[in-house]
mmCIF file with all atom_site columns, C-alpha atoms in Angstrom:
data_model
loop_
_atom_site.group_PDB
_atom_site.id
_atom_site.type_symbol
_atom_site.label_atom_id
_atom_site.label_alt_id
_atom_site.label_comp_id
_atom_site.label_asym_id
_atom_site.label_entity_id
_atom_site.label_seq_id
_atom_site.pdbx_PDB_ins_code
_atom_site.Cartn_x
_atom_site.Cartn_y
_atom_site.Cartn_z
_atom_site.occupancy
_atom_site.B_iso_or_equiv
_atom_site.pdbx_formal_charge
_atom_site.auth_seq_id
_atom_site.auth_comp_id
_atom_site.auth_asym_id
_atom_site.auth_atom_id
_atom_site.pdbx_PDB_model_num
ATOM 1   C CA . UNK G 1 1   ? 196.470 -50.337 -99.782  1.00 82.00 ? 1   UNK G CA 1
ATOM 2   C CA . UNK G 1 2   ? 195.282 -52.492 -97.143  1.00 92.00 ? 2   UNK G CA 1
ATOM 3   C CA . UNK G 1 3   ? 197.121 -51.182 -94.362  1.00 96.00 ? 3   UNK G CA 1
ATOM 4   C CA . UNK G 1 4   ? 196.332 -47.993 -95.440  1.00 97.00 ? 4   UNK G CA 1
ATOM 5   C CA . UNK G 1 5   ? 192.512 -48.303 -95.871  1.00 97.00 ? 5   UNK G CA 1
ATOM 6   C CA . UNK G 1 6   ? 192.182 -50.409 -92.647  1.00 98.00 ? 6   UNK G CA 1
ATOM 7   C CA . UNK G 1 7   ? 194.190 -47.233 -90.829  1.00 98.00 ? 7   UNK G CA 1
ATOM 8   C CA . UNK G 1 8   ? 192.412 -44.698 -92.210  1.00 98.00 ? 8   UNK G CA 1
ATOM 9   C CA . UNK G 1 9   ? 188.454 -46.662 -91.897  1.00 98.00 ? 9   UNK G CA 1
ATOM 10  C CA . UNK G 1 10  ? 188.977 -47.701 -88.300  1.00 98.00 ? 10  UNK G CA 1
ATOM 11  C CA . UNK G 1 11  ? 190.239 -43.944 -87.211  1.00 98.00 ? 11  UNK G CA 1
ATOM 12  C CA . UNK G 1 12  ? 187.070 -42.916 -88.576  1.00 96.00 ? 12  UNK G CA 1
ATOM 13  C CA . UNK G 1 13  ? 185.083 -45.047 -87.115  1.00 96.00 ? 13  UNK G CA 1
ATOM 14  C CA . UNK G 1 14  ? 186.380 -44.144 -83.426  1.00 96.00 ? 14  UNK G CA 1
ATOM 15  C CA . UNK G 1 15  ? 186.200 -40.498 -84.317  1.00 95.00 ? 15  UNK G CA 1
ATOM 16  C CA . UNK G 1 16  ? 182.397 -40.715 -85.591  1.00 93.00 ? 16  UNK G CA 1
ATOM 17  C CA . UNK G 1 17  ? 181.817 -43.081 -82.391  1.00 93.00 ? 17  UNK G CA 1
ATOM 18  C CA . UNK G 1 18  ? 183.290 -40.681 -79.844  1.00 89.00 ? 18  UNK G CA 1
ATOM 19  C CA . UNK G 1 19  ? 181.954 -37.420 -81.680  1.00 83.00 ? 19  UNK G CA 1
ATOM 20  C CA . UNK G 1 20  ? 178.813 -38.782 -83.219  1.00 81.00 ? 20  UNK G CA 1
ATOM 21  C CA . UNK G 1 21  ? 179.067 -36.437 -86.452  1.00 80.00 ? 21  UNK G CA 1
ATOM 22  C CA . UNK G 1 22  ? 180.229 -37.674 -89.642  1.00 86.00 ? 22  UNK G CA 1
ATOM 23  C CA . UNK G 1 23  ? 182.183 -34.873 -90.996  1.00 87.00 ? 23  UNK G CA 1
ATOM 24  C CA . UNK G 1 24  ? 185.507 -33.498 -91.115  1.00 90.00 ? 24  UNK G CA 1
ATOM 25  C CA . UNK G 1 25  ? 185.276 -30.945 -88.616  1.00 88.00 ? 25  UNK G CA 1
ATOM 26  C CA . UNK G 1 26  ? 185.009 -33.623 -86.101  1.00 90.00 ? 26  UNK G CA 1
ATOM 27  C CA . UNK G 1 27  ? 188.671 -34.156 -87.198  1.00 92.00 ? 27  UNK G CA 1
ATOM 28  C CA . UNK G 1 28  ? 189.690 -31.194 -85.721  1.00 91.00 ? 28  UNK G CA 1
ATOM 29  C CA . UNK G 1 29  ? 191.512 -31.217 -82.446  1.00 90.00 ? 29  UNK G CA 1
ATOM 30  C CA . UNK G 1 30  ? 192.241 -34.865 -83.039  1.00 94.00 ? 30  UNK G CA 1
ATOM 31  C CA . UNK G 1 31  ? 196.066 -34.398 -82.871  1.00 94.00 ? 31  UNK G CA 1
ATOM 32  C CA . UNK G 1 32  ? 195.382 -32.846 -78.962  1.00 93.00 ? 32  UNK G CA 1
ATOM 33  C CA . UNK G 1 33  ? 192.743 -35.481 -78.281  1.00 94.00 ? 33  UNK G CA 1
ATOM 34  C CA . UNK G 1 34  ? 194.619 -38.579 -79.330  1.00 96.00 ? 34  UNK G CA 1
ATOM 35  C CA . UNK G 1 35  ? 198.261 -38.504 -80.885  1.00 97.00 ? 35  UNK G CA 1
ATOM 36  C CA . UNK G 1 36  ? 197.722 -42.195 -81.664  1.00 98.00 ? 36  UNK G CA 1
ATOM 37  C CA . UNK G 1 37  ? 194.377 -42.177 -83.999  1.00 98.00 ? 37  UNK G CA 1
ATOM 38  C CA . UNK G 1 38  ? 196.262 -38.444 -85.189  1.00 98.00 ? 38  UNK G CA 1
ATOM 39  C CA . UNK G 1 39  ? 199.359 -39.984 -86.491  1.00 98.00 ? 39  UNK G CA 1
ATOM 40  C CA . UNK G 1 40  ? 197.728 -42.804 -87.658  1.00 98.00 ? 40  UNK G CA 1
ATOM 41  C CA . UNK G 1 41  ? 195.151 -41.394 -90.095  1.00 98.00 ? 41  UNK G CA 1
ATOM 42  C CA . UNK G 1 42  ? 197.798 -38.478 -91.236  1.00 98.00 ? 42  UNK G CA 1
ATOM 43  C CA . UNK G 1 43  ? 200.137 -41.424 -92.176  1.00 98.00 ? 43  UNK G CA 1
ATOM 44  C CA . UNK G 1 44  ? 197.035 -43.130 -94.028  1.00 98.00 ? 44  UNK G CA 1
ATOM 45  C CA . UNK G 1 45  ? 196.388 -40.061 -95.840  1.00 97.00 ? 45  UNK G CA 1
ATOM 46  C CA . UNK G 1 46  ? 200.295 -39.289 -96.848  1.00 96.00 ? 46  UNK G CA 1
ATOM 47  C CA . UNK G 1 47  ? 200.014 -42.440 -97.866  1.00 96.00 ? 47  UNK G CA 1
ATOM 48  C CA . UNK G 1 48  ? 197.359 -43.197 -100.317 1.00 95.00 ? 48  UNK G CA 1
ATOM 49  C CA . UNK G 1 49  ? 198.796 -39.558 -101.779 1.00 93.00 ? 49  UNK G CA 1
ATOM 50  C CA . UNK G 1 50  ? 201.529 -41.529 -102.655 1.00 90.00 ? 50  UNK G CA 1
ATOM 51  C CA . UNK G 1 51  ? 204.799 -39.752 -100.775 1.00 91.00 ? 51  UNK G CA 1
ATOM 52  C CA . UNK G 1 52  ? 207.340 -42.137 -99.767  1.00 89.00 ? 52  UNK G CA 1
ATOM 53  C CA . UNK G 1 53  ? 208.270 -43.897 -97.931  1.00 91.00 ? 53  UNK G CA 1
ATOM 54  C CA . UNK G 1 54  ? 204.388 -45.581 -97.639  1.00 92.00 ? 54  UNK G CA 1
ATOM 55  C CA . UNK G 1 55  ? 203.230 -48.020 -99.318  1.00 90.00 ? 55  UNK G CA 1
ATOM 56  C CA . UNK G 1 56  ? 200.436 -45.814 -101.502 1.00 88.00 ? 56  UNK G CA 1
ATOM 57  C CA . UNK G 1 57  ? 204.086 -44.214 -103.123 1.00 88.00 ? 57  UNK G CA 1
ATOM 58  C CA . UNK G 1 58  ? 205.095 -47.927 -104.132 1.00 83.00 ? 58  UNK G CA 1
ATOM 59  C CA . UNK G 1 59  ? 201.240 -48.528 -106.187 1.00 82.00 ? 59  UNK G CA 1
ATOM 60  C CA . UNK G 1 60  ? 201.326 -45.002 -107.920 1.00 85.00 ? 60  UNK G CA 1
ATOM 61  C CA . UNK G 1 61  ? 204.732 -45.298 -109.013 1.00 84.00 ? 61  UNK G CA 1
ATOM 62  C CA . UNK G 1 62  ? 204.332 -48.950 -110.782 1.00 82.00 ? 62  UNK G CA 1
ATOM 63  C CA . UNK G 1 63  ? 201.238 -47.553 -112.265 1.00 81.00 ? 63  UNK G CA 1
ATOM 64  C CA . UNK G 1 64  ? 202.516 -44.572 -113.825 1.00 84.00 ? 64  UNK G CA 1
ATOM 65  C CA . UNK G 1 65  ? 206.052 -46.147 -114.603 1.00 84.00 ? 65  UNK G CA 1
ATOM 66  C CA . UNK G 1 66  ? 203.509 -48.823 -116.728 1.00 83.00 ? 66  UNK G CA 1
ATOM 67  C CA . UNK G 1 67  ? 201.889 -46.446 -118.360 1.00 83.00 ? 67  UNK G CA 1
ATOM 68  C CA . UNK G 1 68  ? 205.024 -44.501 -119.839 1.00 84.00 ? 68  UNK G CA 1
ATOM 69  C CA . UNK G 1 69  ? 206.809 -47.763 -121.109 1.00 83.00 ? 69  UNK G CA 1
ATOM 70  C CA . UNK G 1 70  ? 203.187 -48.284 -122.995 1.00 79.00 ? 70  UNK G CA 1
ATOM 71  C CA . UNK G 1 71  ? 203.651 -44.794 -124.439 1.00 74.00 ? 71  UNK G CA 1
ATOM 72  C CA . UNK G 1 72  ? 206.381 -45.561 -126.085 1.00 73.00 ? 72  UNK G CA 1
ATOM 73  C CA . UNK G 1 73  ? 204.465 -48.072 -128.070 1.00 77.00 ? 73  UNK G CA 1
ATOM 74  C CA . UNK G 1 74  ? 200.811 -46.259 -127.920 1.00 79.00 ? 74  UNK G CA 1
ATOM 75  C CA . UNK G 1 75  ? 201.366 -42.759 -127.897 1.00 78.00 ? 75  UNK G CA 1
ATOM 76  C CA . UNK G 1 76  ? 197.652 -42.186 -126.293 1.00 80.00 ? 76  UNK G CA 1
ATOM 77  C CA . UNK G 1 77  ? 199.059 -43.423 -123.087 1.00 82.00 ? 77  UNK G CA 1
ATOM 78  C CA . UNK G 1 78  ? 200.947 -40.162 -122.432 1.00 83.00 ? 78  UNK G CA 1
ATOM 79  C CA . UNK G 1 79  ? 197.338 -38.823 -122.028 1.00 87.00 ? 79  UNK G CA 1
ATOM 80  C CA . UNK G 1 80  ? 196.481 -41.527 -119.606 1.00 85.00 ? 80  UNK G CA 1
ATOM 81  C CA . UNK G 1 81  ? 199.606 -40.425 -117.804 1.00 85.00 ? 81  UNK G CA 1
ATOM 82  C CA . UNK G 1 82  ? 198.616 -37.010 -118.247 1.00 89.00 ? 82  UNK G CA 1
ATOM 83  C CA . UNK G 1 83  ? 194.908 -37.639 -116.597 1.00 90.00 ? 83  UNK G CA 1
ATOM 84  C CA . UNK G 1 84  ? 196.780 -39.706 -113.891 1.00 86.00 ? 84  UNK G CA 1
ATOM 85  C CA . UNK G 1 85  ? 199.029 -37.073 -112.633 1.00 88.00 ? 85  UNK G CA 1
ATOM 86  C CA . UNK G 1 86  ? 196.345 -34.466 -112.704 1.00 93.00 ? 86  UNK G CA 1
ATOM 87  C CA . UNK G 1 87  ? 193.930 -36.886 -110.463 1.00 91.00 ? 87  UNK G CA 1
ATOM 88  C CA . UNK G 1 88  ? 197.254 -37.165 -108.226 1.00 89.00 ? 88  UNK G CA 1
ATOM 89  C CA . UNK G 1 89  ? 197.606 -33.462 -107.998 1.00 92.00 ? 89  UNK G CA 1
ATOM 90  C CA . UNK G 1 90  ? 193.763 -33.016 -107.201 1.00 95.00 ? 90  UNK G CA 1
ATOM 91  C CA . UNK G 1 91  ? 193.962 -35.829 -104.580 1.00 94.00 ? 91  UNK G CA 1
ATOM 92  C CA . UNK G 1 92  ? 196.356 -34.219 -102.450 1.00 94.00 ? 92  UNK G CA 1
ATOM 93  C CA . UNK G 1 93  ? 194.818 -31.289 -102.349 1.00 95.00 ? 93  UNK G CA 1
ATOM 94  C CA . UNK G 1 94  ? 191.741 -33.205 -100.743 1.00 95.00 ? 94  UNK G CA 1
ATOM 95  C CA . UNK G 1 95  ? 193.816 -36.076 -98.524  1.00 96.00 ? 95  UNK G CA 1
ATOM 96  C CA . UNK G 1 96  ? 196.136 -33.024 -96.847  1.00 96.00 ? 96  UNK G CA 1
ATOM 97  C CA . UNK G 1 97  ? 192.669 -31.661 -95.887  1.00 95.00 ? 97  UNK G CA 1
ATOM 98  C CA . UNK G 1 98  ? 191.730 -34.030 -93.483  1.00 96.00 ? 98  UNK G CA 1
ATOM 99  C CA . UNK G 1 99  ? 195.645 -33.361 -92.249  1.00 97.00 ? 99  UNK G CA 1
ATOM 100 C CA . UNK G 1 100 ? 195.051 -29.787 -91.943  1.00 96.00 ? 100 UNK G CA 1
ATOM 101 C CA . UNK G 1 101 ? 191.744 -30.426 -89.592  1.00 94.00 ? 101 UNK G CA 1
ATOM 102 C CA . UNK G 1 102 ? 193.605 -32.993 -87.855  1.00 95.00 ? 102 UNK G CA 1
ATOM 103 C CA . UNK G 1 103 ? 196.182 -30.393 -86.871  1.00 95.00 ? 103 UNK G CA 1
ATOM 104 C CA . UNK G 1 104 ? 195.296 -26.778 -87.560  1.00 93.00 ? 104 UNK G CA 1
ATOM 105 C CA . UNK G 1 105 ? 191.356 -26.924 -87.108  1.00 88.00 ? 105 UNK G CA 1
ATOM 106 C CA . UNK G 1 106 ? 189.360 -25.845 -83.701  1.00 79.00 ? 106 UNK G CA 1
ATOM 107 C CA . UNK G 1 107 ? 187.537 -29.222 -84.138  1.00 67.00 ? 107 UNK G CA 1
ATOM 108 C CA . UNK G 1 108 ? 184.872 -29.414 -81.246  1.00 64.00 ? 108 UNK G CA 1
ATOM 109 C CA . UNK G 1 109 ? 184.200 -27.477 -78.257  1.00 63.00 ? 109 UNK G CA 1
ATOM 110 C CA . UNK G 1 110 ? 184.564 -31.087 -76.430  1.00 72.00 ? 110 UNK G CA 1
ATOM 111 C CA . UNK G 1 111 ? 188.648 -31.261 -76.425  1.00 80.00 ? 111 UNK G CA 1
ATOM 112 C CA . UNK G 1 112 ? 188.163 -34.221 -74.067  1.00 87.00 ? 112 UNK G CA 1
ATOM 113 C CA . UNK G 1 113 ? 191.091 -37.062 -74.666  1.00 92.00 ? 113 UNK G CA 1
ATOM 114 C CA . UNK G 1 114 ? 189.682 -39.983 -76.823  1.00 93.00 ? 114 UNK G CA 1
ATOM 115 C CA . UNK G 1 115 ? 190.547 -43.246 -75.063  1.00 94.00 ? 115 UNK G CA 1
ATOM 116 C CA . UNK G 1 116 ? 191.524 -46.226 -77.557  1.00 97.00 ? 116 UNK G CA 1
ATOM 117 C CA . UNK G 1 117 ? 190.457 -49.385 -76.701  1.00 96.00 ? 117 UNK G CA 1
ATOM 118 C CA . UNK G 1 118 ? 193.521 -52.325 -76.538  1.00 98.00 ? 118 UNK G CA 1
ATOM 119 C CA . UNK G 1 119 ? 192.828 -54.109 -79.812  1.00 98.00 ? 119 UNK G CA 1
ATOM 120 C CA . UNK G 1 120 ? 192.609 -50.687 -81.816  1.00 98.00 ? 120 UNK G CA 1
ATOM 121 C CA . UNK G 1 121 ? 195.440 -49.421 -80.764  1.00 98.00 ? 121 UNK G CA 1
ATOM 122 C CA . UNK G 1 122 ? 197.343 -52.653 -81.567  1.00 98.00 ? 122 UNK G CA 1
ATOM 123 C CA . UNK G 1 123 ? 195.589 -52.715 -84.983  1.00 98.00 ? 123 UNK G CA 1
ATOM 124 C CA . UNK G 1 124 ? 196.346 -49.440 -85.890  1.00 98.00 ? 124 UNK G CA 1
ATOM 125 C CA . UNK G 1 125 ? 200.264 -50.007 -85.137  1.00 98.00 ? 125 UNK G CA 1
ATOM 126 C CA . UNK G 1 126 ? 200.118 -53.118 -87.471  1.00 98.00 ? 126 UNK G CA 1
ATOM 127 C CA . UNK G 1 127 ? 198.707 -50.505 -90.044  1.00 98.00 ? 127 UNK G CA 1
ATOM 128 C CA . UNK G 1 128 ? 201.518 -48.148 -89.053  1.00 98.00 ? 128 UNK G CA 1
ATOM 129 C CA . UNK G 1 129 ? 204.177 -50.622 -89.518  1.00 97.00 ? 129 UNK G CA 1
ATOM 130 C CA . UNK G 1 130 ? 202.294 -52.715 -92.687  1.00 96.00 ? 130 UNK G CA 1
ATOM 131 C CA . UNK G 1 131 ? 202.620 -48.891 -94.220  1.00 96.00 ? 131 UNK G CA 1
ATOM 132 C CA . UNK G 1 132 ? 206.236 -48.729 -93.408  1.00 96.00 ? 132 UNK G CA 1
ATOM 133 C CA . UNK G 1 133 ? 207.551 -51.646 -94.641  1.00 94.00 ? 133 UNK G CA 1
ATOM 134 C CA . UNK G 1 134 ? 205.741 -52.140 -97.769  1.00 91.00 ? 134 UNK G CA 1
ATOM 135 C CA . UNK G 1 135 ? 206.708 -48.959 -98.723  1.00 90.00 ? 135 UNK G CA 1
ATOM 136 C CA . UNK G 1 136 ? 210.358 -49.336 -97.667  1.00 91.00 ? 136 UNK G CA 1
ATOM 137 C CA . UNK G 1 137 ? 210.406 -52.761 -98.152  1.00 89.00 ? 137 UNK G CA 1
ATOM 138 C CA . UNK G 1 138 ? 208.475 -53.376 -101.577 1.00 86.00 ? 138 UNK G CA 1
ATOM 139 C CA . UNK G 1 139 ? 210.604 -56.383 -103.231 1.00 87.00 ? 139 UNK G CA 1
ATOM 140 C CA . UNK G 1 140 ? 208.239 -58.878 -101.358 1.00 84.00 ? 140 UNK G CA 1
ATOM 141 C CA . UNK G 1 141 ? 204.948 -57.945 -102.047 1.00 81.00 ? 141 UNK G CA 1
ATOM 142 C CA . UNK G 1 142 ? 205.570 -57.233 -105.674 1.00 81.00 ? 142 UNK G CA 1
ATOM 143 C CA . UNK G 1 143 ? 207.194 -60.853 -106.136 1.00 87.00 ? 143 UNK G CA 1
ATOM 144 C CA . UNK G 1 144 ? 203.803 -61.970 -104.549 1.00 83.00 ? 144 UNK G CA 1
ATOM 145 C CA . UNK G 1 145 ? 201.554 -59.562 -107.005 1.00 79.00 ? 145 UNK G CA 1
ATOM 146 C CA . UNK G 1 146 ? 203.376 -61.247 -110.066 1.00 81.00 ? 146 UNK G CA 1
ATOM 147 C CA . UNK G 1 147 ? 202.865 -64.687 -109.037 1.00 86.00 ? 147 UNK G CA 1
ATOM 148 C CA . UNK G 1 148 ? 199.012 -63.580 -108.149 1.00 82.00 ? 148 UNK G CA 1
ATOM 149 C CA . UNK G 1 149 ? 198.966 -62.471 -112.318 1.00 80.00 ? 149 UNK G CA 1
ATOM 150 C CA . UNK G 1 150 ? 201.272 -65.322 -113.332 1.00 83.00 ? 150 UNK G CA 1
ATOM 151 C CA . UNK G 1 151 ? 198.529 -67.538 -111.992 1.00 85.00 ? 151 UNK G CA 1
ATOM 152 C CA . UNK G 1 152 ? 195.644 -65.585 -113.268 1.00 82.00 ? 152 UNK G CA 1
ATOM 153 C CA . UNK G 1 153 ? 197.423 -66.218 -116.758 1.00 75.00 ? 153 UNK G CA 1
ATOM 154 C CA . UNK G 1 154 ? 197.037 -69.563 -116.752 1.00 63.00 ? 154 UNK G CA 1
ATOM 155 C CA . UNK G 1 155 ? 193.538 -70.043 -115.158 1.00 49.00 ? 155 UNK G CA 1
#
């Protein structure tokens, strides 16, 4: 989720620096007032629903594909699985908010473009592409997560 996160934080941040409010109607208009910080934070938030091809998809898929091969042991974990698809549905419904006031709100009377400095704009296409590829490209980072708990094992 760090790609993700680091997207979807440093969007906000320019938003609440340019519009000086904290809330999501300040989102509105963003997709008019800059495509960049727009596509950005709507791929953030598709992601950490967990669609593919993003990375979130890759994290909510191991965890619920662990918890089924435990049911078959522990038949409580079908009720973990249970709770775990219900927080997914109810997450959605609150991360394709902020997509519907990116696109479909009024947002501000101040429709002026947002200018995005250099080094944000070159962050936030590292985010883009770190999304991407982790979720396209998930062999790598899940050979380095089981070498992180391989070690943790024998600290």
């Amino acid at each position: 989720y760090l790609f993700t996160v680091l997207a979807a934080f440093t969007v906000i941040a320019v938003v609440v620096e340019k519009a000086g409010a904290e809330d999501i109607s300040s989102l509105g208009g963003l997709a008019q007032r800059s495509p960049l910080l727009a596509t950005s934070l709507t791929l953030a938030m598709v992601s950490l629903a967990g669609i593919p091809p993003l990375a979130g998809f890759f994290g909510k898929f191991l965890l619920l594909k662990a918890v089924i091969a435990e049911g078959v042991r522990w038949h409580a974990y079908y009720w973990l699985f249970a709770v775990a698809v219900v927080g997914v549905l109810i997450s959605l419904y609150y991360y394709f908010g902020v997509v519907k006031a990116i696109y479909w709100s009024k947002g501000t009377t101040d429709m002026t473009p947002i200018s995005v400095p250099l080094p944000t704009r070159f962050a936030l296409l590292v985010c883009i592409v770190g999304m991407l590829w982790l979720g396209l490209n998930p062999d790598g980072a899940l050979e380095l997560a089981v070498e992180a708990v391989k070690s943790l094992r024998l600290a």
